[in-house]
Coordinates of C-alpha atoms in Angstrom, one line a residue:
X1 CA -41.7 25.7 -6.6
X2 CA -45.5 24.7 -6.6
X3 CA -46.6 27.7 -9.0
X4 CA -44.0 26.7 -11.2
X5 CA -44.7 23.0 -11.2
X6 CA -48.5 23.7 -11.9
X7 CA -47.2 26.0 -14.8
X8 CA -44.9 23.3 -16.2
X9 CA -48.0 21.1 -16.4
X10 CA -50.1 23.4 -18.5
X11 CA -47.7 25.9 -20.2
X12 CA -45.4 25.5 -22.9
X13 CA -42.2 27.3 -21.8
X14 CA -39.5 28.7 -24.2
X15 CA -36.5 26.8 -24.4
X16 CA -34.8 29.9 -22.7
X17 CA -37.3 29.8 -19.7
X18 CA -37.1 26.2 -19.5
X19 CA -33.3 26.0 -19.1
X20 CA -33.2 29.1 -16.8
X21 CA -35.7 27.6 -14.3
X22 CA -33.8 24.3 -14.2
X23 CA -30.5 26.2 -14.1
X24 CA -32.1 28.4 -11.1
X25 CA -33.1 25.5 -8.9
X26 CA -29.6 23.4 -9.4
X27 CA -27.9 26.7 -8.6
X28 CA -29.6 27.1 -5.1
X29 CA -29.1 23.2 -4.9
X30 CA -32.7 22.9 -4.9
X31 CA -33.6 19.1 -6.0
X32 CA -37.3 18.9 -7.0
X33 CA -37.9 15.6 -8.4
X34 CA -41.5 16.3 -9.6
X35 CA -40.2 19.6 -11.2
X36 CA -37.2 18.0 -12.9
X37 CA -39.5 15.1 -14.2
X38 CA -42.0 17.5 -15.9
X39 CA -39.6 19.8 -17.2
X40 CA -37.8 16.7 -19.1
X41 CA -40.8 16.4 -21.3
X42 CA -40.6 20.2 -22.4
X43 CA -37.2 20.0 -23.1
X44 CA -37.6 16.7 -25.2
X45 CA -40.5 18.4 -27.1
X46 CA -38.7 21.6 -27.6
X47 CA -35.2 20.7 -27.9
X48 CA -34.7 21.4 -31.7
X49 CA -35.5 25.0 -30.9
X50 CA -32.6 25.1 -27.9
X51 CA -29.7 27.3 -28.3
X52 CA -26.0 26.5 -27.3
X53 CA -26.4 28.1 -23.9
X54 CA -29.8 26.4 -23.2
X55 CA -28.6 22.9 -23.8
X56 CA -25.8 23.5 -21.6
X57 CA -27.6 24.9 -18.9
X58 CA -30.1 22.2 -19.0
X59 CA -27.7 19.1 -18.8
X60 CA -25.7 21.1 -16.3
X61 CA -28.6 21.6 -14.2
X62 CA -29.7 17.9 -14.2
X63 CA -26.4 16.6 -13.5
X64 CA -25.7 19.2 -10.8
X65 CA -28.9 18.1 -8.6
X66 CA -28.3 14.3 -9.5
X67 CA -31.5 13.9 -11.1
X68 CA -31.6 10.8 -13.5
X69 CA -32.4 11.6 -17.1
X70 CA -31.0 8.9 -19.3
X71 CA -33.2 9.7 -22.2
X72 CA -32.8 13.3 -21.9
X73 CA -29.0 13.0 -21.9
X74 CA -29.0 10.5 -25.0
X75 CA -31.2 12.9 -27.1
X76 CA -29.5 15.7 -26.0
X77 CA -26.1 14.4 -27.0
X78 CA -27.3 14.2 -30.7
X79 CA -28.7 17.8 -30.9
X80 CA -25.7 19.2 -29.4
X81 CA -23.2 17.7 -31.8
X82 CA -25.2 19.4 -34.7
X83 CA -24.9 23.0 -33.1
X84 CA -21.2 22.8 -31.5
X85 CA -20.0 25.2 -33.6
X86 CA -22.2 28.0 -31.7
X87 CA -21.0 26.7 -28.6
X88 CA -18.6 29.2 -26.6
X89 CA -15.9 27.9 -24.3
X90 CA -18.1 27.8 -21.1
X91 CA -20.9 25.9 -22.9
X92 CA -18.4 23.5 -24.0
X93 CA -17.1 23.0 -20.8
X94 CA -20.3 22.8 -18.8
X95 CA -21.7 20.1 -21.3
X96 CA -18.9 17.6 -21.0
X97 CA -18.8 18.4 -17.1
X98 CA -22.3 17.7 -16.9
X99 CA -22.2 14.4 -18.7
X100 CA -19.2 13.3 -16.6
X101 CA -21.0 14.3 -13.5
X102 CA -24.0 12.3 -14.5
X103 CA -22.1 9.3 -15.7
X104 CA -23.7 9.1 -19.0
X105 CA -21.5 7.8 -21.6
X106 CA -21.5 9.9 -24.7
X107 CA -18.3 9.2 -26.8
X108 CA -19.3 10.7 -29.9
X109 CA -20.2 13.9 -28.1
X110 CA -17.1 14.0 -26.4
X111 CA -14.9 13.4 -29.5
X112 CA -16.6 16.2 -31.3
X113 CA -16.5 18.6 -28.1
X114 CA -12.6 17.6 -28.1
X115 CA -12.1 19.0 -31.7
X116 CA -14.2 22.1 -30.9
X117 CA -12.3 22.8 -27.9
X118 CA -8.9 22.5 -29.2
X119 CA -10.0 25.3 -32.3
X120 CA -11.3 27.5 -29.4
X121 CA -8.8 26.7 -26.7
X122 CA -7.5 30.4 -26.9
X123 CA -10.9 31.6 -25.4
X124 CA -11.0 29.2 -22.5
X125 CA -10.6 30.8 -19.1
X126 CA -9.0 28.7 -16.3
X127 CA -12.2 27.3 -14.8
X128 CA -13.3 26.3 -18.5
X129 CA -10.0 24.4 -18.5
X130 CA -10.2 22.9 -15.3
X131 CA -13.9 21.5 -15.7
X132 CA -12.8 20.2 -19.1
X133 CA -10.0 18.1 -18.5
X134 CA -11.9 16.8 -15.1
X135 CA -14.8 15.8 -17.3
X136 CA -12.7 13.8 -19.9
X137 CA -10.7 12.2 -17.1
X138 CA -13.6 11.3 -15.2
X139 CA -15.5 9.7 -18.1
X140 CA -12.4 8.0 -18.9
X141 CA -12.5 9.4 -22.4
X142 CA -9.0 9.7 -23.9
X143 CA -8.0 12.9 -25.9
X144 CA -4.5 12.9 -26.1
X145 CA -4.5 15.8 -28.6
X146 CA -6.9 18.1 -26.4
X147 CA -4.8 17.2 -23.4
X148 CA -1.4 18.2 -25.1
X149 CA -3.0 21.4 -26.2
X150 CA -4.5 22.6 -22.9
X151 CA -1.2 21.5 -21.4
X152 CA 0.5 24.3 -23.3
X153 CA -2.2 27.0 -22.7
X154 CA -2.3 26.2 -19.2
X155 CA 1.2 27.2 -18.2
X156 CA 0.5 30.4 -19.7
X157 CA -2.6 31.1 -17.7
X158 CA -1.7 29.6 -14.4
X159 CA -1.5 32.8 -12.4
X160 CA -5.2 33.3 -13.3
X161 CA -6.0 29.7 -11.9
X162 CA -7.7 29.4 -8.4
X163 CA -7.0 26.5 -6.2
X164 CA -9.9 24.6 -7.6
X165 CA -8.9 24.9 -11.2
X166 CA -5.3 23.9 -10.1
X167 CA -6.6 20.8 -8.3
X168 CA -9.0 19.9 -10.9
X169 CA -6.4 20.1 -13.8
X170 CA -3.6 17.9 -12.1
X171 CA -5.9 15.6 -10.9
X172 CA -7.3 15.2 -14.5
X173 CA -4.0 14.6 -15.7
X174 CA -2.9 12.0 -13.3
X175 CA -6.3 10.3 -13.7
X176 CA -5.8 10.2 -17.3
X177 CA -2.1 8.9 -17.1
X178 CA -1.3 11.8 -19.4
X179 CA 2.4 12.8 -19.1
X180 CA 2.5 16.6 -18.8
X181 CA 5.8 17.2 -16.6
X182 CA 6.2 20.9 -17.7
X183 CA 2.8 21.6 -16.6
X184 CA 3.4 19.8 -13.3
X185 CA 6.4 22.0 -12.6
X186 CA 5.0 25.1 -13.4
X187 CA 1.7 24.2 -11.4
X188 CA 3.9 23.2 -8.2
X189 CA 5.6 26.7 -8.2
X190 CA 2.2 28.3 -8.6
X191 CA 0.4 26.2 -6.3
X192 CA 3.2 27.0 -3.4
X193 CA 2.4 30.7 -3.5
X194 CA -1.5 30.0 -3.5
X195 CA -1.6 27.5 -1.1
X196 CA -3.3 29.5 1.7
X197 CA -6.4 29.6 -0.4
X198 CA -6.6 25.8 -1.1
X199 CA -9.4 23.9 0.6
X200 CA -8.8 20.3 2.0
X201 CA -10.2 18.7 -1.0
X202 CA -8.0 20.6 -3.2
X203 CA -4.9 20.1 -1.2
X204 CA -5.7 16.3 -1.1
X205 CA -6.4 16.2 -4.9
X206 CA -3.3 18.1 -5.8
X207 CA -1.2 15.6 -3.6
X208 CA -2.8 12.8 -5.1
X209 CA -2.2 13.5 -8.5
X210 CA 1.4 14.2 -8.2
X211 CA 2.1 11.0 -6.5
X212 CA -0.1 9.1 -9.0
X213 CA 1.8 10.9 -11.9
X214 CA 5.1 10.0 -10.2
X215 CA 6.1 13.5 -10.8
X216 CA 8.3 15.0 -7.8
X217 CA 7.6 18.2 -6.2
X218 CA 9.8 18.4 -3.2
X219 CA 8.8 22.1 -2.6
X220 CA 5.2 21.5 -2.7
X221 CA 5.1 18.4 -0.7
X222 CA 7.4 20.2 1.8
X223 CA 5.0 23.3 2.1
X224 CA 1.7 21.2 2.2
X225 CA 3.4 19.2 5.1
X226 CA 3.6 22.6 7.2
X227 CA 0.0 23.4 7.0
X228 CA -1.6 24.4 10.2
X229 CA -3.3 21.8 12.5
X230 CA -6.4 23.7 12.3
X231 CA -6.6 23.3 8.6
X232 CA -5.9 19.7 8.8
X233 CA -8.8 19.2 11.3
X234 CA -11.2 20.1 8.4
X235 CA -10.0 17.2 6.3
X236 CA -12.5 14.5 5.6
X237 CA -11.7 10.8 5.9
X238 CA -11.2 10.5 2.2
X239 CA -9.1 13.8 2.0
X240 CA -6.8 12.2 4.9
X241 CA -6.2 8.7 3.2
X242 CA -5.5 10.5 0.1
X243 CA -2.9 12.5 1.6
X244 CA -0.9 10.0 3.6
X245 CA -1.4 7.6 0.4
X246 CA 0.5 10.6 -1.8
X247 CA 3.2 11.0 0.6
X248 CA 4.1 7.5 0.8
X249 CA 3.6 6.7 -2.8
X250 CA 5.7 9.8 -3.6
X251 CA 8.5 8.5 -1.0
X252 CA 8.6 11.9 0.5
X253 CA 9.2 12.0 4.4
X254 CA 6.7 14.1 6.4
X255 CA 7.2 12.6 9.8
X256 CA 5.9 15.2 11.7
X257 CA 2.7 15.5 9.3
X258 CA 2.2 11.8 9.9
X259 CA 2.0 12.1 13.6
X260 CA -0.6 14.9 13.6
X261 CA -2.7 12.9 11.0
X262 CA -2.5 9.9 13.0
X263 CA -4.3 11.4 15.9
X264 CA -6.8 13.0 13.5
X265 CA -7.5 9.7 12.3
X266 CA -8.3 8.2 15.6
X267 CA -10.4 11.0 16.0
X268 CA -12.6 10.3 13.0
X269 CA -12.0 6.9 13.0
X270 CA -15.6 6.3 12.6
X271 CA -16.0 7.9 9.2
X272 CA -13.3 5.4 7.8
X273 CA -14.8 3.0 5.2
X274 CA -13.0 -0.2 4.0
X275 CA -11.0 1.7 1.3
X276 CA -10.0 4.6 3.5
X277 CA -8.7 1.9 6.1
X278 CA -6.6 0.1 3.7
X279 CA -5.0 2.9 1.9
X280 CA -4.3 4.5 5.2
X281 CA -2.4 1.7 7.1
X282 CA -0.6 1.0 3.5
X283 CA 0.6 4.5 3.6
X284 CA 1.9 4.4 7.1
X285 CA 3.8 1.0 6.5
X286 CA 4.9 2.2 3.0
X287 CA 6.4 5.3 4.5
X288 CA 7.9 3.2 7.3
X289 CA 6.3 5.5 10.0
X290 CA 5.5 3.7 13.3
X291 CA 2.2 4.2 14.7
X292 CA 1.2 1.5 17.2
X293 CA -1.8 3.5 18.6
X294 CA -3.2 3.9 15.1
X295 CA -2.8 0.7 13.9
X296 CA -4.4 -0.7 17.0
X297 CA -7.3 1.6 17.0
X298 CA -7.7 1.2 13.0
X299 CA -7.9 -2.5 13.7
X300 CA -11.5 -2.3 15.3
X301 CA -13.2 -0.8 12.5
X302 CA -11.4 -2.9 9.9
X303 CA -12.5 -6.0 11.5
X304 CA -16.2 -4.9 11.9
X305 CA -16.1 -4.1 8.2
X306 CA -13.8 -6.9 6.9
X307 CA -16.6 -8.5 4.8
X308 CA -16.9 -5.3 2.8
X309 CA -13.2 -5.3 2.0
X310 CA -12.3 -6.1 -1.6
X311 CA -9.3 -8.3 -2.6
X312 CA -7.2 -5.0 -2.9
X313 CA -8.3 -3.7 0.5
X314 CA -7.6 -7.1 2.0
X315 CA -4.1 -7.6 0.5
X316 CA -3.1 -4.3 1.3
X317 CA -4.1 -4.3 5.0
X318 CA -2.5 -7.6 5.9
X319 CA 0.7 -6.5 4.2
X320 CA 0.7 -3.3 5.8
X321 CA 0.3 -4.8 9.4
X322 CA 3.0 -7.3 8.7
X323 CA 5.4 -4.6 7.1
X324 CA 4.7 -2.4 10.1
X325 CA 5.3 -5.2 12.6
X326 CA 2.4 -4.7 14.4
X327 CA 0.7 -7.6 16.1
X328 CA -2.9 -7.9 15.2
X329 CA -3.8 -11.8 15.3
X330 CA -7.6 -11.1 15.5
X331 CA -7.5 -8.9 12.4
X332 CA -5.6 -11.6 10.3
X333 CA -8.0 -14.1 11.8
X334 CA -11.1 -12.0 10.4
X335 CA -9.2 -11.3 7.1
X336 CA -8.9 -15.0 6.3
X337 CA -12.7 -15.4 5.8
X338 CA -13.0 -13.0 2.9
X339 CA -10.0 -13.7 1.6
X340 CA -11.1 -17.4 1.1
X341 CA -14.3 -16.5 -0.7
X342 CA -12.7 -13.6 -2.9
X343 CA -9.3 -15.2 -3.9
X344 CA -10.3 -15.9 -7.4
X345 CA -10.6 -11.8 -7.7
X346 CA -7.0 -11.5 -6.3
X347 CA -4.4 -10.2 -8.7
X348 CA -1.2 -12.2 -8.5
X349 CA 0.4 -9.4 -6.5
X350 CA -2.3 -9.6 -4.1
X351 CA -2.2 -13.5 -3.6
X352 CA 1.6 -13.1 -3.2
X353 CA 1.6 -10.1 -0.7
X354 CA -1.5 -12.0 1.3
X355 CA 0.8 -15.2 1.3
X356 CA 3.8 -13.0 2.2
X357 CA 1.9 -11.4 5.2
X358 CA 0.5 -14.2 7.0
X359 CA 3.8 -15.9 6.9
X360 CA 5.6 -12.9 8.2
X361 CA 3.4 -12.7 11.1
X362 CA 3.6 -16.3 11.8
X363 CA 0.2 -16.6 13.4
X364 CA -1.7 -19.9 13.2
X365 CA -3.4 -19.8 9.6
X366 CA -6.7 -21.0 8.5
X367 CA -5.5 -24.1 6.2
X368 CA -8.4 -23.3 3.8
X369 CA -6.4 -19.9 3.1
X370 CA -3.2 -21.6 2.4
X371 CA -5.2 -24.2 0.1
X372 CA -6.8 -21.4 -1.8
X373 CA -3.6 -19.7 -2.2
X374 CA -2.0 -22.5 -3.6
X375 CA -4.8 -23.6 -5.7
X376 CA -4.8 -20.1 -7.5
X377 CA -0.7 -19.9 -7.8
X378 CA -0.8 -23.3 -9.2
X379 CA -3.5 -22.5 -11.9
X380 CA -2.0 -19.2 -12.9
X381 CA 1.5 -20.4 -12.4
X382 CA 2.5 -20.3 -16.2
X383 CA 1.8 -16.5 -15.9
X384 CA 2.8 -15.7 -12.5
X385 CA 6.1 -13.8 -12.1
X386 CA 9.3 -15.6 -10.9
X387 CA 9.2 -13.4 -7.8
X388 CA 5.8 -14.3 -6.9
X389 CA 6.2 -18.2 -7.3
X390 CA 9.2 -17.8 -4.9
X391 CA 7.6 -15.8 -2.1
X392 CA 4.4 -17.9 -2.2
X393 CA 6.9 -21.1 -1.8
X394 CA 8.7 -19.1 0.9
X395 CA 5.5 -18.5 2.8
X396 CA 4.5 -22.1 2.6
X397 CA 8.0 -23.1 4.0
X398 CA 7.6 -20.5 7.0
X399 CA 4.0 -21.7 7.7
X400 CA 5.2 -25.3 7.2
X401 CA 2.4 -26.2 4.7
X402 CA 1.5 -29.9 5.6
X403 CA -0.1 -30.9 2.0
X404 CA 3.6 -30.7 0.9
X405 CA 2.9 -32.2 -2.7
X406 CA 0.4 -29.4 -3.4
X407 CA 3.8 -27.2 -4.0
X408 CA 5.2 -29.6 -6.7
X409 CA 3.6 -27.5 -9.8
X410 CA 5.4 -24.3 -8.3
X411 CA 8.6 -25.8 -8.1
X412 CA 8.3 -27.7 -11.2
X413 CA 7.5 -24.3 -13.0
X414 CA 10.7 -22.7 -11.5
X415 CA 12.7 -25.5 -13.0
X416 CA 11.2 -25.2 -16.5
X417 CA 11.9 -21.5 -16.6
X418 CA 15.5 -22.2 -15.6
X419 CA 16.1 -24.4 -18.5
X420 CA 14.4 -21.8 -20.6
X421 CA 16.4 -19.1 -19.6
X422 CA 19.0 -19.2 -22.6
X423 CA 16.0 -18.8 -24.9
X424 CA 14.3 -16.2 -22.9
X425 CA 16.6 -14.2 -20.7
X426 CA 13.7 -12.3 -19.0
X427 CA 12.1 -15.3 -17.6
X428 CA 14.7 -15.7 -15.2
X429 CA 16.6 -12.4 -14.6
X430 CA 14.7 -11.1 -11.4
X431 CA 15.7 -14.0 -9.6
X432 CA 19.2 -13.8 -10.7
X433 CA 19.4 -10.4 -9.8
X434 CA 17.9 -10.0 -6.4
X435 CA 19.7 -11.7 -3.4
X436 CA 16.6 -11.9 -1.2
X437 CA 14.7 -14.0 -3.8
X438 CA 17.6 -16.5 -4.1
X439 CA 17.7 -16.7 -0.3
X440 CA 13.9 -17.5 0.0
X441 CA 14.0 -20.0 -2.7
X442 CA 17.0 -21.7 -0.9
X443 CA 14.9 -21.7 2.4
X444 CA 11.6 -23.1 0.5
X445 CA 14.1 -25.8 -1.1
X446 CA 15.4 -26.9 2.3
X447 CA 11.8 -27.0 3.6
X448 CA 10.9 -29.3 0.8
X449 CA 13.7 -31.6 0.2
X450 CA 15.5 -31.5 3.7
X451 CA 12.8 -31.1 6.3
X452 CA 10.4 -33.1 4.6
X453 CA 12.7 -35.8 2.9
X454 CA 11.5 -35.2 -0.7
X455 CA 13.5 -35.7 -3.7
X456 CA 14.4 -32.1 -4.7
X457 CA 12.5 -30.6 -8.0
X458 CA 15.1 -28.0 -8.8
X459 CA 18.1 -28.5 -10.9
X460 CA 21.3 -29.6 -9.2
X461 CA 23.0 -26.5 -10.6
X462 CA 20.4 -23.9 -9.8
X463 CA 20.5 -25.6 -6.1
X464 CA 24.3 -25.3 -6.0
X465 CA 24.1 -21.5 -7.0
X466 CA 21.6 -20.9 -4.3
X467 CA 23.4 -22.7 -1.6
X468 CA 26.7 -21.0 -2.6
X469 CA 25.0 -17.4 -2.7
X470 CA 23.3 -17.9 0.5
X471 CA 26.1 -19.1 2.6
X472 CA 28.4 -16.3 1.2
X473 CA 25.5 -13.5 2.3
X474 CA 26.8 -10.5 3.9
X475 CA 27.4 -10.7 7.7
X476 CA 26.4 -7.7 10.1
X477 CA 27.0 -7.8 13.8
X478 CA 24.5 -5.8 16.0
X479 CA 25.8 -4.2 19.2
X480 CA 23.5 -6.5 21.0
X481 CA 25.4 -9.6 19.6
X482 CA 28.8 -7.9 20.5
X483 CA 27.5 -7.6 24.2
X484 CA 26.2 -11.0 24.6
X485 CA 29.5 -12.3 23.1
X486 CA 31.6 -10.2 25.6
X487 CA 29.5 -11.8 28.4
X488 CA 30.1 -15.3 27.5
X489 CA 33.7 -14.4 26.9
X490 CA 34.0 -13.4 30.6
X491 CA 32.3 -16.8 31.3
X492 CA 34.9 -18.6 29.3
X493 CA 37.5 -17.7 32.3
X494 CA 35.1 -18.1 35.1
X495 CA 33.5 -21.5 33.6
X496 CA 36.2 -24.4 32.9
X497 CA 33.7 -26.4 31.2
X498 CA 33.3 -23.8 28.2
X499 CA 35.9 -24.7 25.6
X500 CA 35.4 -22.3 22.7
X501 CA 33.4 -19.3 21.7
X502 CA 33.0 -18.9 18.0
X503 CA 30.9 -16.0 16.2
X504 CA 29.1 -16.1 13.0
X505 CA 29.6 -19.6 12.1
X506 CA 28.2 -21.2 9.1
X507 CA 25.9 -24.3 9.4
X508 CA 27.2 -26.7 6.8
X509 CA 23.9 -28.4 6.2
X510 CA 21.7 -25.3 5.8
X511 CA 24.0 -22.4 5.0
X512 CA 22.6 -20.4 7.7
X513 CA 25.0 -18.0 9.8
X514 CA 24.9 -18.8 13.5
X515 CA 25.3 -15.7 15.7
X516 CA 27.3 -17.8 18.4
X517 CA 28.6 -21.3 18.9
X518 CA 29.7 -22.5 22.2
X519 CA 31.7 -25.8 22.4
X520 CA 31.6 -27.4 26.1
X521 CA 34.7 -29.6 27.4
X522 CA 33.0 -32.0 29.7
X523 CA 30.6 -33.5 26.9
X524 CA 31.9 -32.0 23.8
X525 CA 28.5 -30.8 23.0
X526 CA 27.9 -27.7 20.9
X527 CA 25.3 -25.4 21.3
X528 CA 23.8 -22.6 19.0
X529 CA 22.8 -19.0 20.1
X530 CA 20.9 -16.7 18.1
X531 CA 20.7 -13.2 19.7
X532 CA 17.3 -11.6 18.3
X533 CA 16.9 -7.9 18.0
X534 CA 13.7 -6.3 17.3
X535 CA 13.2 -6.8 13.9
X536 CA 13.0 -10.5 14.6
X537 CA 9.7 -10.1 16.2
X538 CA 6.1 -9.0 15.6
X539 CA 5.4 -7.9 18.9
X540 CA 7.0 -10.3 21.2
X541 CA 6.3 -13.3 18.9
X542 CA 9.1 -14.2 16.3
X543 CA 8.3 -13.2 12.9
X544 CA 8.3 -15.7 9.8
X545 CA 11.9 -15.3 8.8
X546 CA 12.9 -15.9 12.4
X547 CA 10.4 -19.0 12.8
X548 CA 11.8 -20.5 9.7
X549 CA 15.5 -20.1 10.4
X550 CA 15.0 -21.4 14.2
X551 CA 13.1 -24.4 12.9
X552 CA 15.5 -25.4 10.1
X553 CA 18.5 -24.8 12.4
X554 CA 16.9 -27.1 14.8
X555 CA 15.9 -29.7 12.6
X556 CA 18.8 -29.7 10.1
X557 CA 21.6 -28.0 11.9
X558 CA 22.6 -30.7 14.4
X559 CA 22.7 -28.6 17.5
X560 CA 20.6 -27.6 19.9
X561 CA 19.5 -23.6 19.5
X562 CA 19.1 -21.1 22.3
X563 CA 17.4 -17.7 21.6
X564 CA 18.2 -14.4 23.2
X565 CA 15.3 -12.0 23.0
X566 CA 16.4 -8.2 23.0
X567 CA 13.9 -7.5 25.7
X568 CA 15.2 -10.1 28.0
X569 CA 18.7 -8.8 27.6
X570 CA 17.7 -5.2 28.2
X571 CA 15.9 -5.9 31.2
X572 CA 19.0 -7.2 32.6
X573 CA 20.8 -3.6 32.5
X574 CA 18.7 -2.3 35.1
X575 CA 18.0 -3.6 38.8
X576 CA 14.5 -4.1 39.2
X577 CA 14.5 -3.1 42.8
X578 CA 15.9 0.3 41.6
X579 CA 12.4 2.5 41.0
X580 CA 14.1 4.7 38.5
X581 CA 15.6 1.8 36.7
X582 CA 18.8 3.6 35.8
X583 CA 22.6 2.7 36.0
X584 CA 24.4 5.7 37.4
X585 CA 27.8 4.3 38.5
X586 CA 30.4 1.7 38.1
X587 CA 29.1 -0.3 40.6
X588 CA 25.8 -0.4 38.9
X589 CA 27.4 -1.4 35.6
X590 CA 29.3 -4.3 37.4
X591 CA 26.1 -5.6 38.9
X592 CA 24.6 -5.3 35.2
X593 CA 27.4 -7.8 34.2
X594 CA 26.9 -10.1 37.0
X595 CA 23.0 -10.4 36.1
X596 CA 24.1 -11.1 32.3
X597 CA 26.7 -13.6 33.6
X598 CA 24.1 -15.5 35.7
X599 CA 21.4 -15.2 33.0
X600 CA 23.9 -16.7 30.5
X601 CA 25.1 -19.6 33.2
X602 CA 21.3 -20.5 33.7
X603 CA 20.7 -20.9 30.0
X604 CA 23.8 -23.3 29.4
X605 CA 22.9 -25.2 32.4
X606 CA 19.5 -25.9 31.1
X607 CA 20.9 -26.7 27.7
X608 CA 23.6 -28.9 28.7
X609 CA 22.1 -30.3 32.0
X610 CA 25.3 -29.1 33.7

């Protein structure tokens, strides 16, 4: 290296020697900044004598070692365009690969290489094809004609593609958002046969591509989900997050894979940055795969790195924890700080998901975050989708936002769109079609006008429609509720003070369905009972929907409200003095019934002061 550097300073190498020296150093991954700096002058001085091979090798070398040379790349671009007709397939592919890898924009060169590639496409081998589409996709340079042509020729050559060419090709089509369903079908079939040759990066890229393109490949995803654990252990944190993201995005179940990967993530947790953390928890939540240990462990680096999270990372992370029902108050508290600072960079969906997440977990929220969310929503209200406005209002209702008048513009925007729906049917269609949104708007309306004694801002026709739909929502009775009701009915015979027990009663004022209503003889009072199963809680604390229902029933329903959490009822099945905690015979079952009856009698006495 020292001798070559000395010679380069005093000797004028031929173009072929210049390119060969640079190529050789790059090939052995030898980065010599001093040498590459000196050689730049030789390249620029003699560029007019460089042939196609020397041009391609030179830019390939600079890109491979990562040596910045913007002036060289700019000058080479103009020279290469004049000689493109002499470039063979490998030269064309290596040149665009080099420019894409170096991150040097050369739109005119890329356009001309695209045209020349189409003319010579029948001479492209699999590696040249993979590198070419990868380069155009990486550079963000759209060439639909080239991608269409490559798709057709690739299908014929797929048996010659190695795993890297397969991964690069589908990755490129997905990244460029260029539809190629026939190519993706063919690739999936070939990839399954060659899966044993795929490296972790190629597996992750291939999965990511199919998920990003929205192309279903059931057989391929099934095959990959069964790869050996030792191979998964070689995955980097990027590979891991891309893999679980792909399965979640594609909606492809892979429970066993997610279990194994969860333990792998915990082992490699220190290598996960903010993007990988956010993508991973999003994937597990989206897939509906509960992994409490993973969510607990990953919250630690998430809190440490929280200030590096961008708007998408913040929104996806809090959304994931809320969706998974995993309690993480420290994480939510930490995330509120950067969320407040960066909220103006949040998309409308990010703002909505963040508001929903904080409302769903029901923790005490930094008032500044709610102020910032409402301010952004109010400023963007005319361009917000109707469902976003409703969810934000519902979130404020759950959290009982104190600056009540601040939500007036959002309610007014809904009213405006309601009146405009005859002229623009799309403006209100989502609300009309989705029952959950109607229920949430009804609850938000109750919060504003009934809980806070404000004049409703919604048209009376809309309020009546919302109330009617809310009151007639579908009722399902859980086994837990049935069991509680059975115990209460047994008390009806034992306790003469109980007059009636009714199930699934409607609250006339709010429209809520109450699980059980008990009326007492001696005082004529009624009490409402809600039997709350696991989906009513985040950890052991009620979630947002449960908080809102309880509060509105208590303040507007006219009856005292009791809640029976599932874990308290489940504990009554077992005798705590029995070490194994199992009921083994009828006598034990009878004891369980007696414990439940006593539990309910104590609740009723506290409520009615009997």
